Amino acid sequence: MSGPQCCANPPTLNPNGGAGHVEKLGGLNTYITGSPDSKLAALLISDVFGYEAPNLRKLADKVAAAGFYVAVPDFFHGDPNVDGGRPLQEWIKDHGVLCKGMTATGAVGFCWGGKITCFALFTYCLL
């Protein structure tokens, strides 16, 4: 389970950071980077700091530079845990889980996103 160290040293979020752009994808604001003509896609799922974290967007841009079309969705609907206003366990309870012709897709999750990635992959395998 997530502990207080998970929220140590929060980043300064930047909604305009990165080489990509934000668009609606599946009803969520999503940071998109890479060529939409790519047949390879990667889904990056943020930690508790959300999709505007500068290091996450830099990583997404690096994956895009390797030839992937990358999507980083805002699963928190604009409510990342960066201000310490609520206890982490309370915040986690409020943030449960919610094709463009790609031939391969991958997913990466960080901290909170790791749990969601595992859940999503397990659920997908049951379909």
C-alpha positions as a Python dict, from the first residue, in 0.01 Angstrom:
ca = {
    (1, 'M'): (0, 0, 0),
    (2, 'S'): (112, 355, -61),
    (3, 'G'): (283, 533, 223),
    (4, 'P'): (385, 890, 300),
    (5, 'Q'): (714, 849, 110),
    (6, 'C'): (506, 811, -206),
    (7, 'C'): (412, 1180, -181),
    (8, 'A'): (751, 1316, -75),
    (9, 'N'): (900, 1590, -292),
    (10, 'P'): (599, 1670, -511),
    (11, 'P'): (684, 1822, -849),
    (12, 'T'): (575, 2162, -970),
    (13, 'L'): (305, 2067, -1218),
    (14, 'N'): (315, 2224, -1563),
    (15, 'P'): (0, 2194, -1776),
    (16, 'N'): (191, 2329, -2078),
    (17, 'G'): (507, 2118, -2038),
    (18, 'G'): (643, 1869, -2287),
    (19, 'A'): (665, 1847, -2664),
    (20, 'G'): (314, 1706, -2700),
    (21, 'H'): (-32, 1850, -2646),
    (22, 'V'): (-345, 1781, -2442),
    (23, 'E'): (-661, 1653, -2605),
    (24, 'K'): (-969, 1459, -2499),
    (25, 'L'): (-924, 1085, -2539),
    (26, 'G'): (-1190, 851, -2407),
    (27, 'G'): (-1349, 1145, -2224),
    (28, 'L'): (-1028, 1227, -2035),
    (29, 'N'): (-782, 1510, -2082),
    (30, 'T'): (-478, 1326, -2214),
    (31, 'Y'): (-121, 1433, -2284),
    (32, 'I'): (-47, 1307, -2636),
    (33, 'T'): (298, 1291, -2792),
    (34, 'G'): (448, 1112, -3089),
    (35, 'S'): (331, 1048, -3441),
    (36, 'P'): (-37, 960, -3482),
    (37, 'D'): (73, 757, -3786),
    (38, 'S'): (275, 518, -3569),
    (39, 'K'): (148, 161, -3543),
    (40, 'L'): (297, 133, -3193),
    (41, 'A'): (128, 285, -2890),
    (42, 'A'): (221, 325, -2525),
    (43, 'L'): (-6, 417, -2239),
    (44, 'L'): (169, 580, -1943),
    (45, 'I'): (-25, 597, -1617),
    (46, 'S'): (90, 856, -1368),
    (47, 'D'): (175, 832, -1005),
    (48, 'V'): (-32, 1032, -754),
    (49, 'F'): (107, 1359, -890),
    (50, 'G'): (-88, 1326, -1214),
    (51, 'Y'): (-31, 1372, -1583),
    (52, 'E'): (113, 1725, -1561),
    (53, 'A'): (429, 1611, -1377),
    (54, 'P'): (730, 1733, -1580),
    (55, 'N'): (937, 1414, -1547),
    (56, 'L'): (645, 1199, -1662),
    (57, 'R'): (597, 1416, -1970),
    (58, 'K'): (971, 1404, -2043),
    (59, 'L'): (956, 1026, -2026),
    (60, 'A'): (653, 1022, -2256),
    (61, 'D'): (842, 1239, -2505),
    (62, 'K'): (1141, 999, -2494),
    (63, 'V'): (914, 701, -2562),
    (64, 'A'): (758, 897, -2851),
    (65, 'A'): (1105, 970, -2989),
    (66, 'A'): (1156, 592, -3007),
    (67, 'G'): (864, 570, -3250),
    (68, 'F'): (560, 529, -3025),
    (69, 'Y'): (235, 722, -3014),
    (70, 'V'): (206, 795, -2640),
    (71, 'A'): (-98, 876, -2429),
    (72, 'V'): (-85, 991, -2065),
    (73, 'P'): (-446, 1024, -1941),
    (74, 'D'): (-562, 1241, -1651),
    (75, 'F'): (-733, 968, -1451),
    (76, 'F'): (-764, 1211, -1158),
    (77, 'H'): (-985, 1460, -1345),
    (78, 'G'): (-766, 1753, -1241),
    (79, 'D'): (-727, 1638, -879),
    (80, 'P'): (-369, 1507, -836),
    (81, 'N'): (-231, 1466, -485),
    (82, 'V'): (37, 1737, -475),
    (83, 'D'): (-72, 1982, -208),
    (84, 'G'): (-95, 1744, 89),
    (85, 'G'): (-441, 1881, 165),
    (86, 'R'): (-586, 1536, 228),
    (87, 'P'): (-434, 1221, 375),
    (88, 'L'): (-306, 989, 102),
    (89, 'Q'): (-537, 699, 192),
    (90, 'E'): (-843, 928, 172),
    (91, 'W'): (-728, 1062, -166),
    (92, 'I'): (-671, 707, -299),
    (93, 'K'): (-1029, 608, -210),
    (94, 'D'): (-1158, 889, -434),
    (95, 'H'): (-954, 777, -736),
    (96, 'G'): (-1058, 432, -851),
    (97, 'V'): (-1024, 293, -1199),
    (98, 'L'): (-1216, 445, -1445),
    (99, 'C'): (-811, 240, -3097),
    (100, 'K'): (-668, 398, -3337),
    (101, 'G'): (-562, 90, -3544),
    (102, 'M'): (-243, 18, -3350),
    (103, 'T'): (-74, -319, -3400),
    (104, 'A'): (92, -323, -3056),
    (105, 'T'): (18, -147, -2728),
    (106, 'G'): (200, -132, -2396),
    (107, 'A'): (123, 21, -2060),
    (108, 'V'): (346, 155, -1784),
    (109, 'G'): (229, 265, -1442),
    (110, 'F'): (413, 453, -1172),
    (111, 'C'): (324, 423, -800),
    (112, 'W'): (-59, 450, -801),
    (113, 'G'): (-50, 390, -1176),
    (114, 'G'): (134, 59, -1127),
    (115, 'K'): (-161, -86, -938),
    (116, 'I'): (-405, 43, -1199),
    (117, 'T'): (-190, -94, -1484),
    (118, 'C'): (-185, -441, -1327),
    (119, 'F'): (-560, -426, -1268),
    (120, 'A'): (-625, -313, -1627),
    (121, 'L'): (-405, -585, -1778),
    (122, 'F'): (-565, -852, -1559),
    (123, 'T'): (-915, -730, -1652),
    (124, 'Y'): (-823, -719, -2022),
    (125, 'C'): (-698, -1080, -2009),
    (126, 'L'): (-1036, -1191, -1871),
    (127, 'L'): (-1227, -1045, -2168),
}
